[in-house]
Amino acid sequence: QVAEFRPFLATIRTKIYCRNFTTRYNKWTMADLLSKEKENDSCQSPVKVVPLLFFEVSFAFLTSFCFRQLIGNVNPPANGLFWFLISLGLFIVFSFLTALLVSGFMWSGLAAGLSALASLAVFYDYFSTTLFVFGIFIFLIFIWGINSLRSELENSLKIRFFYLTKAFLPKVALGVAILISLFSYFLFTARGGFPISFENFQFLLKPNEKLIGILIKDFSFQKPLQTVLAGLLAPQLAAKVPNFENLPASVKETVLELTIKREFLDGLSKFLGSEINAQDSVDKVIYNSLVIKFSQLDERVKKWIILGIFVVLFLTIRALFVPVNWLLSIFIFLIYLFLLAFNFVSVKMESRSKEVLMI
């Protein structure tokens, strides 16, 4: 009977031994991973870490500065939009690289906090409770992006680069959209009068010029209003007035001027309560008309209109970032390959099959 139980007892001893060995191995592996993480935090070269942190904060400040120069000035610099887009793109690039390569959540969070603070510092003269609350909210959005990136990195055995950008970039885009919209709101309300300068209004109209050109041949916002309306009314007058094409040029011009004044300018002048100069460019007439109507509104209505501009601007920026995120992902991936090629970054195996980035 004892001989019959020997195989059974041997099986039990084997299972207990295997269970004890597995428990000890798991404890050793976890301790090993924790010690490696601490080792990575302490052994990262400051020569590589400090520039990443510095460039992220610097480009955050430069982005806000260029935006204020672009929107805040009545006569913005000619290349202001270019430098704003360059600084914004580089800020997003370095914020991603910092969150990805710098070990320790504390350092990435510190960089995000300093970036938000540097962006707000440009608008120090607009400091208020609203700006302070939104600043904290934007900082938390940046932290959300960093946490999403690190969670994706920790839960993947292989480094799936475009999954990392997908986890990080939309959050940063959300924070940037809120930041730009908030700054626009403060600049618009502080300026007084119509919230958009004529130069910025021309910039907003320019993309619509080709679209209108489909309906109106050779259309341009820089052409005099008289010329554009004459081109529109001439075919109608030719169909209504007998022998219109055979009239002398001076007579046709006089007829067109009277028709434009009667059917368009008089009604618009009455509506605005001000005379319209038909020799002004189309964009100038549109802008002056909006300025006049805006000045006639109640102060409470003006604030609601500016708030509406804030919301529309935010939604527009969010929509524009959808294709921009893909372009930035490709650009960041090329930078990542460049850093790998020059051994600034290396990929090492942790345990048997998990990839870890090292700088």
XYZ file of N, CA and C in Angstrom, residues 110-357:
744
model
N 8.071 67.801 -14.646
C 8.693 69.100 -14.393
C 8.838 69.887 -15.695
N 9.260 69.185 -16.763
C 9.395 69.850 -18.065
C 8.049 70.359 -18.563
N 6.989 69.560 -18.374
C 5.646 69.990 -18.788
C 5.190 71.211 -17.994
N 5.446 71.205 -16.676
C 5.063 72.341 -15.854
C 5.819 73.611 -16.222
N 7.122 73.479 -16.454
C 7.915 74.641 -16.853
C 7.507 75.148 -18.231
N 7.112 74.236 -19.124
C 6.654 74.643 -20.459
C 5.369 75.453 -20.374
N 4.429 74.972 -19.556
C 3.184 75.718 -19.366
C 3.455 77.072 -18.723
N 4.364 77.102 -17.745
C 4.706 78.357 -17.072
C 5.401 79.326 -18.030
N 6.295 78.796 -18.887
C 6.988 79.648 -19.855
C 6.017 80.238 -20.878
N 5.023 79.450 -21.276
C 4.021 79.953 -22.219
C 3.203 81.077 -21.604
N 2.824 80.910 -20.341
C 2.022 81.939 -19.665
C 2.845 83.173 -19.327
N 4.170 83.003 -19.167
C 5.011 84.130 -18.770
C 5.019 85.235 -19.819
N 4.835 84.866 -21.092
C 4.805 85.874 -22.161
C 3.618 86.813 -21.967
N 2.548 86.318 -21.361
C 1.330 87.110 -21.149
C 1.201 87.507 -19.673
N 2.331 87.872 -19.077
C 2.341 88.225 -17.656
C 1.437 89.411 -17.351
N 1.296 90.338 -18.317
C 0.483 91.522 -18.072
C -1.014 91.233 -18.138
N -1.391 90.005 -18.530
C -2.802 89.607 -18.545
C -3.108 88.633 -17.408
N -2.212 88.559 -16.415
C -2.388 87.569 -15.359
C -3.702 87.809 -14.613
N -4.428 86.720 -14.417
C -5.708 86.770 -13.716
C -6.025 85.375 -13.186
N -7.108 85.276 -12.453
C -7.533 83.962 -11.953
C -7.861 83.020 -13.102
N -8.487 83.555 -14.145
C -8.826 82.735 -15.310
C -7.575 82.153 -15.948
N -6.557 82.993 -16.131
C -5.314 82.527 -16.737
C -4.635 81.491 -15.859
N -4.673 81.684 -14.547
C -4.057 80.743 -13.616
C -4.757 79.385 -13.657
N -6.089 79.397 -13.657
C -6.857 78.143 -13.674
C -6.623 77.396 -14.981
N -6.663 78.117 -16.103
C -6.420 77.472 -17.391
C -4.988 76.962 -17.498
N -4.043 77.681 -16.877
C -2.662 77.213 -16.878
C -2.522 75.865 -16.178
N -3.176 75.708 -15.026
C -3.151 74.419 -14.317
C -3.833 73.338 -15.152
N -4.953 73.694 -15.798
C -5.682 72.736 -16.619
C -4.830 72.261 -17.797
N -4.109 73.171 -18.434
C -3.244 72.810 -19.558
C -2.087 71.934 -19.075
N -1.540 72.253 -17.904
C -0.472 71.420 -17.334
C -0.970 69.990 -17.099
N -2.188 69.849 -16.592
C -2.747 68.511 -16.357
C -2.974 67.768 -17.673
N -3.316 68.489 -18.722
C -3.477 67.843 -20.036
C -2.131 67.321 -20.530
N -1.065 68.116 -20.344
C 0.273 67.656 -20.719
C 0.670 66.416 -19.910
N 0.351 66.421 -18.622
C 0.641 65.250 -17.782
C -0.140 64.035 -18.266
N -1.374 64.250 -18.668
C -2.198 63.171 -19.227
C -1.522 62.566 -20.457
N -0.984 63.415 -21.317
C -0.289 62.919 -22.504
C 0.948 62.118 -22.150
N 1.726 62.606 -21.183
C 2.933 61.880 -20.768
C 2.563 60.527 -20.175
N 1.527 60.508 -19.341
C 1.103 59.253 -18.714
C 0.595 58.260 -19.757
N -0.122 58.749 -20.774
C -0.612 57.866 -21.837
C 0.549 57.266 -22.614
N 1.560 58.080 -22.900
C 2.729 57.570 -23.624
C 3.462 56.516 -22.810
N 3.674 56.789 -21.534
C 4.413 55.830 -20.698
C 3.624 54.542 -20.475
N 2.309 54.654 -20.387
C 1.492 53.445 -20.235
C 1.587 52.584 -21.484
N 1.534 53.215 -22.650
C 1.675 52.475 -23.899
C 3.050 51.835 -23.996
N 4.071 52.545 -23.540
C 5.436 52.020 -23.597
C 5.635 50.852 -22.643
N 5.040 50.926 -21.465
C 5.206 49.862 -20.481
C 4.400 48.619 -20.818
N 3.276 48.789 -21.493
C 2.409 47.650 -21.799
C 2.761 46.962 -23.108
N 3.820 47.398 -23.771
C 4.214 46.802 -25.049
C 5.608 46.199 -24.910
N 5.763 44.989 -25.431
C 7.077 44.356 -25.428
C 7.984 45.006 -26.460
N 7.422 45.341 -27.622
C 8.164 46.005 -28.680
C 7.836 47.501 -28.669
N 8.777 48.304 -29.124
C 8.558 49.743 -29.211
C 7.781 50.041 -30.489
N 6.484 50.277 -30.341
C 5.625 50.597 -31.489
C 5.513 52.119 -31.562
N 6.366 52.703 -32.378
C 6.571 54.150 -32.336
C 5.291 54.923 -32.631
N 4.563 54.539 -33.671
C 3.385 55.309 -34.057
C 2.229 55.120 -33.076
N 2.242 54.044 -32.302
C 1.279 53.920 -31.207
C 1.600 54.933 -30.103
N 2.890 55.179 -29.915
C 3.298 56.158 -28.902
C 2.890 57.574 -29.309
N 3.114 57.930 -30.579
C 2.708 59.263 -31.032
C 1.192 59.420 -30.996
N 0.478 58.342 -31.307
C -0.984 58.386 -31.258
C -1.480 58.592 -29.827
N -0.753 58.075 -28.854
C -1.147 58.240 -27.450
C -0.801 59.624 -26.915
N 0.243 60.243 -27.472
C 0.754 61.490 -26.891
C 0.294 62.748 -27.628
N 0.421 62.773 -28.950
C 0.216 64.005 -29.714
C -1.190 64.592 -29.590
N -2.281 63.793 -29.623
C -3.611 64.410 -29.489
C -3.800 65.174 -28.176
N -3.190 64.690 -27.097
C -3.323 65.396 -25.816
C -2.583 66.730 -25.851
N -1.367 66.720 -26.407
C -0.614 67.971 -26.514
C -1.332 68.938 -27.443
N -1.901 68.417 -28.533
C -2.657 69.272 -29.463
C -3.843 69.920 -28.760
N -4.506 69.165 -27.883
C -5.622 69.725 -27.119
C -5.147 70.859 -26.215
N -4.040 70.645 -25.509
C -3.511 71.687 -24.644
C -3.083 72.927 -25.418
N -2.438 72.720 -26.574
C -1.991 73.849 -27.395
C -3.194 74.617 -27.941
N -4.242 73.902 -28.367
C -5.440 74.562 -28.895
C -6.095 75.438 -27.827
N -6.183 74.928 -26.601
C -6.752 75.724 -25.509
C -5.868 76.930 -25.221
N -4.550 76.731 -25.240
C -3.622 77.803 -24.943
C -3.720 78.935 -25.970
N -3.713 78.577 -27.259
C -3.785 79.580 -28.318
C -5.132 80.313 -28.277
N -6.207 79.571 -28.088
C -7.527 80.192 -28.030
C -7.639 81.130 -26.831
N -7.072 80.714 -25.698
C -7.107 81.553 -24.499
C -6.333 82.852 -24.715
N -5.139 82.739 -25.290
C -4.350 83.938 -25.563
C -5.066 84.851 -26.554
N -5.701 84.277 -27.558
C -6.444 85.078 -28.537
C -7.573 85.836 -27.852
N -8.254 85.182 -26.947
C -9.363 85.830 -26.230
C -8.863 87.039 -25.443
N -7.742 86.871 -24.720
C -7.202 87.983 -23.935
C -6.743 89.128 -24.835
N -6.100 88.793 -25.949
C -5.623 89.840 -26.842
C -6.779 90.588 -27.498
N -7.822 89.848 -27.876
C -8.967 90.484 -28.532
C -9.713 91.413 -27.580
N -9.939 90.941 -26.358
C -10.703 91.751 -25.404
C -9.908 92.961 -24.919
N -8.592 92.829 -24.816
C -7.769 93.938 -24.311
C -7.553 95.016 -25.360
N -7.652 94.643 -26.625
C -7.363 95.612 -27.677
C -8.423 96.692 -27.747
N -9.683 96.356 -27.512
C -10.770 97.319 -27.649
C -11.126 97.500 -29.109
N -12.366 97.905 -29.371
C -12.800 98.042 -30.750
C -12.953 96.686 -31.416
N -12.806 96.659 -32.751
C -12.957 95.405 -33.475
C -11.798 94.476 -33.136
N -12.075 93.211 -32.819
C -11.022 92.344 -32.275
C -9.961 91.902 -33.267
N -10.173 92.063 -34.568
C -9.229 91.582 -35.576
C -8.677 92.768 -36.358
N -7.356 92.819 -36.496
C -6.747 93.886 -37.282
C -6.998 93.646 -38.770
N -6.821 94.708 -39.559
C -7.067 94.604 -40.999
C -6.094 93.621 -41.663
N -4.847 93.611 -41.213
C -3.860 92.696 -41.789
C -4.236 91.240 -41.520
N -4.662 90.935 -40.279
C -5.087 89.570 -39.967
C -6.378 89.209 -40.695
N -7.246 90.198 -40.881
C -8.479 89.956 -41.623
C -8.170 89.617 -43.078
N -7.199 90.303 -43.675
C -6.775 89.972 -45.033
C -6.231 88.556 -45.102
N -5.481 88.162 -44.062
C -4.935 86.802 -44.024
C -6.053 85.755 -43.956
N -7.118 86.053 -43.216
C -8.238 85.113 -43.111
C -9.038 85.033 -44.415
N -9.109 86.138 -45.146
C -9.869 86.149 -46.396
C -9.124 85.465 -47.541
N -7.806 85.498 -47.499
C -7.002 85.047 -48.639
C -7.345 83.630 -49.109
N -7.525 82.641 -48.229
C -7.851 81.286 -48.715
C -9.178 81.203 -49.472
N -10.093 82.153 -49.235
C -11.395 82.107 -49.908
C -11.373 82.735 -51.299
N -10.253 83.357 -51.654
C -10.180 84.075 -52.926
C -10.337 83.129 -54.117
N -9.653 81.991 -54.081
C -9.750 81.042 -55.191
C -11.136 80.416 -55.266
N -11.754 80.192 -54.103
C -13.097 79.617 -54.091
C -14.093 80.568 -54.748
N -14.010 81.858 -54.412
C -14.901 82.838 -55.044
C -14.552 83.004 -56.523
N -13.266 82.817 -56.850
C -12.840 82.932 -58.246
C -13.482 81.913 -59.158
N -13.998 80.818 -58.585
C -14.721 79.831 -59.405
C -16.017 80.430 -59.931
N -16.659 81.259 -59.113
C -17.929 81.875 -59.492
C -17.730 83.213 -60.212
N -16.716 83.971 -59.793
C -16.456 85.285 -60.389
C -15.079 85.249 -61.032
N -15.012 85.407 -62.294
C -13.754 85.312 -63.028
C -12.796 86.429 -62.627
N -11.520 86.060 -62.427
C -10.452 87.009 -62.075
C -10.776 87.810 -60.817
N -11.414 87.147 -59.855
C -11.778 87.851 -58.617
C -10.552 88.015 -57.728
N -10.475 89.162 -57.058
C -9.433 89.419 -56.076
C -9.982 90.371 -55.029
N -9.650 90.102 -53.754
C -10.089 90.990 -52.679
C -9.377 92.339 -52.731
N -8.254 92.412 -53.469
C -7.513 93.666 -53.559
C -8.041 94.594 -54.665
N -8.929 94.086 -55.495
C -9.501 94.928 -56.553
C -10.501 95.921 -55.964
N -10.649 97.097 -56.585
C -11.669 98.040 -56.107
C -13.067 97.444 -56.203
N -13.911 97.809 -55.251
C -15.281 97.291 -55.247
C -16.014 97.688 -56.522
N -15.750 98.890 -57.015
C -16.385 99.373 -58.242
C -16.077 98.438 -59.412
N -14.836 97.999 -59.538
C -14.420 97.133 -60.646
C -15.097 95.769 -60.562
N -15.147 95.187 -59.355
C -15.754 93.862 -59.191
C -17.251 93.912 -59.489
N -17.944 94.917 -58.963
C -19.388 95.016 -59.190
C -19.696 95.325 -60.653
N -18.850 96.122 -61.299
C -19.064 96.420 -62.718
C -18.956 95.148 -63.556
N -17.999 94.281 -63.211
C -17.871 93.021 -63.932
C -19.074 92.114 -63.737
N -19.720 92.208 -62.570
C -20.897 91.387 -62.317
C -22.148 91.944 -62.999
N -22.292 93.284 -63.014
C -23.522 93.897 -63.519
C -23.507 94.117 -65.027
N -22.342 94.168 -65.635
C -22.270 94.436 -67.076
C -23.054 93.421 -67.907
N -22.927 92.102 -67.681
C -23.729 91.155 -68.467
C -25.231 91.327 -68.257
N -25.653 91.668 -67.009
C -27.080 91.871 -66.749
C -27.605 93.102 -67.480
N -26.811 94.181 -67.488
C -27.230 95.378 -68.206
C -27.259 95.141 -69.717
N -26.329 94.347 -70.186
C -26.316 94.039 -71.626
C -27.568 93.289 -72.031
N -28.106 92.475 -71.095
C -29.324 91.727 -71.415
C -30.576 92.585 -71.269
N -30.526 93.599 -70.389
C -31.716 94.414 -70.124
C -31.774 95.676 -70.992
N -30.634 96.333 -71.183
C -30.599 97.601 -71.905
C -30.346 97.347 -73.389
N -31.229 97.810 -74.270
C -31.017 97.604 -75.705
C -29.750 98.322 -76.195
N -28.989 97.641 -77.031
C -27.772 98.200 -77.645
C -26.759 98.698 -76.603
N -26.724 98.022 -75.441
C -25.790 98.444 -74.388
C -24.335 98.320 -74.847
N -24.045 97.242 -75.578
C -22.672 97.029 -76.021
C -22.240 98.051 -77.056
N -23.180 98.669 -77.756
C -22.838 99.644 -78.788
C -22.674 101.059 -78.245
N -22.978 101.243 -76.948
C -22.842 102.563 -76.350
C -21.370 102.935 -76.203
N -21.060 104.230 -76.217
C -19.678 104.649 -75.970
C -19.204 104.197 -74.587
N -17.906 104.041 -74.446
C -17.329 103.530 -73.194
C -17.662 104.438 -72.017
N -17.626 105.767 -72.251
C -17.919 106.698 -71.163
C -19.371 106.582 -70.711
N -20.275 106.353 -71.664
C -21.691 106.213 -71.321
C -21.916 104.913 -70.548
N -21.295 103.839 -71.012
C -21.442 102.550 -70.306
C -20.899 102.655 -68.882
N -19.788 103.345 -68.723
C -19.213 103.499 -67.383
C -20.138 104.285 -66.473
N -20.767 105.338 -67.041
C -21.713 106.144 -66.252
C -22.930 105.336 -65.848
N -23.452 104.545 -66.785
C -24.607 103.696 -66.494
C -24.261 102.682 -65.403
N -23.075 102.082 -65.476
C -22.653 101.104 -64.472
C -22.514 101.765 -63.097
N -21.922 102.960 -63.041
C -21.760 103.645 -61.766
C -23.103 103.966 -61.126
N -24.042 104.446 -61.928
C -25.369 104.762 -61.394
C -26.091 103.506 -60.923
N -25.963 102.417 -61.679
C -26.616 101.158 -61.303
C -26.030 100.600 -60.012
N -24.692 100.651 -59.894
C -24.028 100.157 -58.681
C -24.443 100.985 -57.471
N -24.503 102.294 -57.647
C -24.882 103.171 -56.540
C -26.331 102.936 -56.118
N -27.204 102.772 -57.087
C -28.628 102.626 -56.786
C -28.947 101.252 -56.181
N -28.364 100.193 -56.747
C -28.751 98.831 -56.355
C -27.890 98.256 -55.225
N -26.760 98.860 -54.954
C -25.883 98.259 -53.944
C -25.422 99.265 -52.899
N -24.750 100.324 -53.312
C -24.109 101.228 -52.363
C -25.097 101.972 -51.489
N -26.208 102.436 -52.076
C -27.186 103.185 -51.280
C -27.779 102.324 -50.179
N -28.141 101.078 -50.510
C -28.722 100.177 -49.506
C -27.731 99.829 -48.414
N -26.452 99.569 -48.792
C -25.439 99.232 -47.800
C -25.123 100.436 -46.911
N -25.045 101.627 -47.495
C -24.773 102.834 -46.699
C -25.894 103.094 -45.703
N -27.130 102.853 -46.128
C -28.264 103.031 -45.220
C -28.231 102.020 -44.085
N -27.855 100.801 -44.397
C -27.787 99.740 -43.394
C -26.695 100.023 -42.368
N -25.545 100.528 -42.823
C -24.423 100.776 -41.924
C -24.508 102.137 -41.260
N -25.232 103.046 -41.863
C -25.274 104.401 -41.330
C -24.031 105.182 -41.659
N -23.335 104.775 -42.712
C -22.103 105.447 -43.108
C -21.924 105.282 -44.606
N -21.236 106.245 -45.226
C -21.008 106.191 -46.663
C -19.948 105.144 -47.010
N -20.136 104.473 -48.162
C -19.206 103.470 -48.648
C -18.469 104.036 -49.855
N -17.152 103.937 -49.815
C -16.333 104.389 -50.939
C -16.133 103.225 -51.904
N -16.717 103.313 -53.088
C -16.642 102.221 -54.064
C -15.253 102.046 -54.635
N -14.363 103.012 -54.442
C -13.003 102.894 -54.959
C -12.077 102.123 -54.005
N -12.562 101.880 -52.803
C -11.783 101.051 -51.877
C -11.774 99.605 -52.344
N -10.751 98.850 -51.884
C -10.677 97.420 -52.230
C -11.812 96.657 -51.555
N -12.110 95.477 -52.088
C -13.219 94.678 -51.573
C -12.990 94.317 -50.105
N -11.765 93.877 -49.769
C -11.495 93.503 -48.384
C -11.596 94.696 -47.440
N -11.212 95.878 -47.917
C -11.309 97.086 -47.085
C -12.767 97.449 -46.825
N -13.618 97.329 -47.849
C -15.041 97.635 -47.680
C -15.686 96.650 -46.707
N -15.370 95.354 -46.848
C -15.938 94.344 -45.942
C -15.480 94.606 -44.506
N -14.197 94.890 -44.348
C -13.650 95.119 -43.011
C -14.272 96.360 -42.361
N -14.343 97.452 -43.104
C -14.936 98.682 -42.565
C -16.402 98.481 -42.194
N -17.110 97.705 -43.000
C -18.519 97.435 -42.703
C -18.666 96.668 -41.394
N -17.788 95.662 -41.190
C -17.842 94.886 -39.951
C -17.466 95.746 -38.750
N -16.468 96.615 -38.917
C -16.053 97.495 -37.828
C -17.195 98.428 -37.418
N -17.881 98.971 -38.408
C -18.982 99.899 -38.114
C -20.110 99.182 -37.381
N -20.505 98.012 -37.856
C -21.593 97.273 -37.200
C -21.185 96.803 -35.807
N -19.909 96.419 -35.648
C -19.440 95.964 -34.341
C -19.464 97.109 -33.332
N -19.094 98.302 -33.766
C -19.080 99.459 -32.868
C -20.482 99.862 -32.429
N -21.507 99.467 -33.187
C -22.884 99.811 -32.859
C -23.534 98.823 -31.892
N -22.838 97.728 -31.594
C -23.401 96.701 -30.718
C -23.242 97.069 -29.254
N -24.067 96.441 -28.410
C -23.967 96.604 -26.965
C -22.708 95.901 -26.459
N -22.138 96.393 -25.363
C -20.895 95.836 -24.834
C -21.048 94.367 -24.466
N -22.199 93.989 -23.934
C -22.417 92.589 -23.570
C -22.428 91.699 -24.802
N -23.030 92.183 -25.872
C -23.067 91.423 -27.125
C -21.659 91.288 -27.702
N -20.859 92.348 -27.579
C -19.485 92.283 -28.079
C -18.697 91.176 -27.384
N -18.867 91.065 -26.063
C -18.143 90.023 -25.324
C -18.577 88.632 -25.755
N -19.877 88.467 -26.033
C -20.349 87.161 -26.499
C -19.798 86.838 -27.887
N -19.665 87.845 -28.727
C -19.100 87.629 -30.066
C -17.637 87.220 -29.959
N -16.893 87.894 -29.085
C -15.481 87.542 -28.902
C -15.350 86.138 -28.324
N -16.244 85.774 -27.405
C -16.247 84.414 -26.863
C -16.554 83.398 -27.960
N -17.457 83.763 -28.869
C -17.757 82.889 -30.005
C -16.542 82.705 -30.899
N -15.792 83.792 -31.105
C -14.550 83.687 -31.883
C -13.573 82.749 -31.192
N -13.514 82.815 -29.854
C -12.656 81.931 -29.055
C -13.023 80.462 -29.287
N -14.310 80.147 -29.267
C -14.767 78.763 -29.458
C -14.504 78.286 -30.888
N -14.805 79.145 -31.868
C -14.574 78.777 -33.273
C -13.093 78.556 -33.536
N -12.258 79.420 -32.963
C -10.817 79.267 -33.133
C -10.328 77.962 -32.525
N -10.846 77.621 -31.347
C -10.457 76.363 -30.704
C -10.836 75.154 -31.569
N -12.067 75.139 -32.067
C -12.511 74.017 -32.897
C -11.723 73.946 -34.210
N -11.376 75.117 -34.753
C -10.595 75.136 -35.990
C -9.207 74.556 -35.773
N -8.567 74.953 -34.677
C -7.222 74.439 -34.379
C -7.266 72.935 -34.143
N -8.294 72.474 -33.438
C -8.430 71.036 -33.195
C -8.596 70.276 -34.506
N -9.363 70.826 -35.436
C -9.555 70.169 -36.727
C -8.261 70.171 -37.548
N -7.511 71.266 -37.480
C -6.263 71.338 -38.241
C -5.212 70.378 -37.708
N -5.259 70.080 -36.422
C -4.258 69.200 -35.833
C -4.455 67.735 -36.229
N -5.595 67.373 -36.782
C -5.810 65.975 -37.194
C -4.813 65.569 -38.278
N -4.703 66.301 -39.409
C -3.661 65.939 -40.386
C -2.261 66.315 -39.915
N -2.150 67.392 -39.123
C -0.831 67.819 -38.666
C -0.196 66.769 -37.764
N -1.000 66.079 -36.973
C -0.469 65.029 -36.097
C 0.217 63.927 -36.884
N -0.346 63.569 -38.026
C 0.277 62.530 -38.859
C 1.607 63.012 -39.426
N 1.634 64.256 -39.879
C 2.887 64.807 -40.403
C 3.945 64.893 -39.307
N 3.527 65.323 -38.118
C 4.471 65.402 -37.005
C 4.956 64.010 -36.592
N 4.080 63.016 -36.670
C 4.484 61.645 -36.322
C 5.592 61.154 -37.240
N 5.442 61.420 -38.533
C 6.471 61.004 -39.494
C 7.769 61.765 -39.247
N 7.650 63.082 -38.996
C 8.837 63.899 -38.751
C 9.561 63.445 -37.480
N 8.815 63.173 -36.417
C 9.426 62.716 -35.165
C 10.065 61.343 -35.350
N 9.436 60.483 -36.149
C 10.005 59.157 -36.403
C 11.347 59.272 -37.124
N 11.464 60.212 -38.063
C 12.741 60.425 -38.750
C 13.803 60.924 -37.778
N 13.413 61.804 -36.864
C 14.348 62.268 -35.839
C 14.769 61.108 -34.945
N 13.814 60.241 -34.606
C 14.093 59.063 -33.778
C 15.119 58.153 -34.460
N 14.957 57.917 -35.761
C 15.924 57.101 -36.502
C 17.284 57.777 -36.544
N 17.282 59.105 -36.673
C 18.535 59.853 -36.676
C 19.258 59.702 -35.336
N 18.523 59.802 -34.229
C 19.125 59.646 -32.905
C 19.653 58.223 -32.696
N 18.953 57.234 -33.233
C 19.440 55.852 -33.150
C 20.728 55.676 -33.952
N 20.762 56.282 -35.138
C 21.923 56.126 -36.010
C 23.179 56.720 -35.387
N 23.034 57.801 -34.623
C 24.187 58.466 -34.007
C 24.386 58.064 -32.548
N 23.703 56.976 -32.132
C 23.876 56.394 -30.798
C 23.507 57.359 -29.670
N 22.711 58.375 -29.979
C 22.161 59.201 -28.910
C 21.133 58.398 -28.118
N 20.437 57.518 -28.812
C 19.445 56.627 -28.218
C 19.814 55.203 -28.598
N 19.631 54.284 -27.689
C 19.868 52.864 -27.973
C 18.703 52.049 -27.452
N 18.435 50.930 -28.124
C 17.367 50.015 -27.722
C 18.007 48.787 -27.113
N 17.677 48.496 -25.856
C 18.224 47.333 -25.166
C 17.096 46.404 -24.760
N 17.444 45.135 -24.608
C 16.457 44.123 -24.223
C 16.427 44.004 -22.711
N 15.224 44.098 -22.143
C 15.024 43.925 -20.710
C 14.398 42.556 -20.497
N 14.951 41.773 -19.560
C 14.583 40.365 -19.402
C 14.901 39.650 -20.706
N 13.886 39.033 -21.332
C 14.154 38.274 -22.552
C 13.627 38.939 -23.806
N 12.497 39.640 -23.700
C 11.860 40.094 -24.948
C 11.319 41.524 -24.895
N 11.511 42.261 -23.803
C 10.973 43.623 -23.707
C 12.035 44.625 -24.107
N 11.674 45.533 -25.046
C 12.591 46.564 -25.514
C 12.486 47.801 -24.647
N 13.626 48.399 -24.332
C 13.677 49.602 -23.500
C 14.598 50.611 -24.172
N 14.161 51.874 -24.205
C 14.963 52.949 -24.770
C 15.945 53.471 -23.730
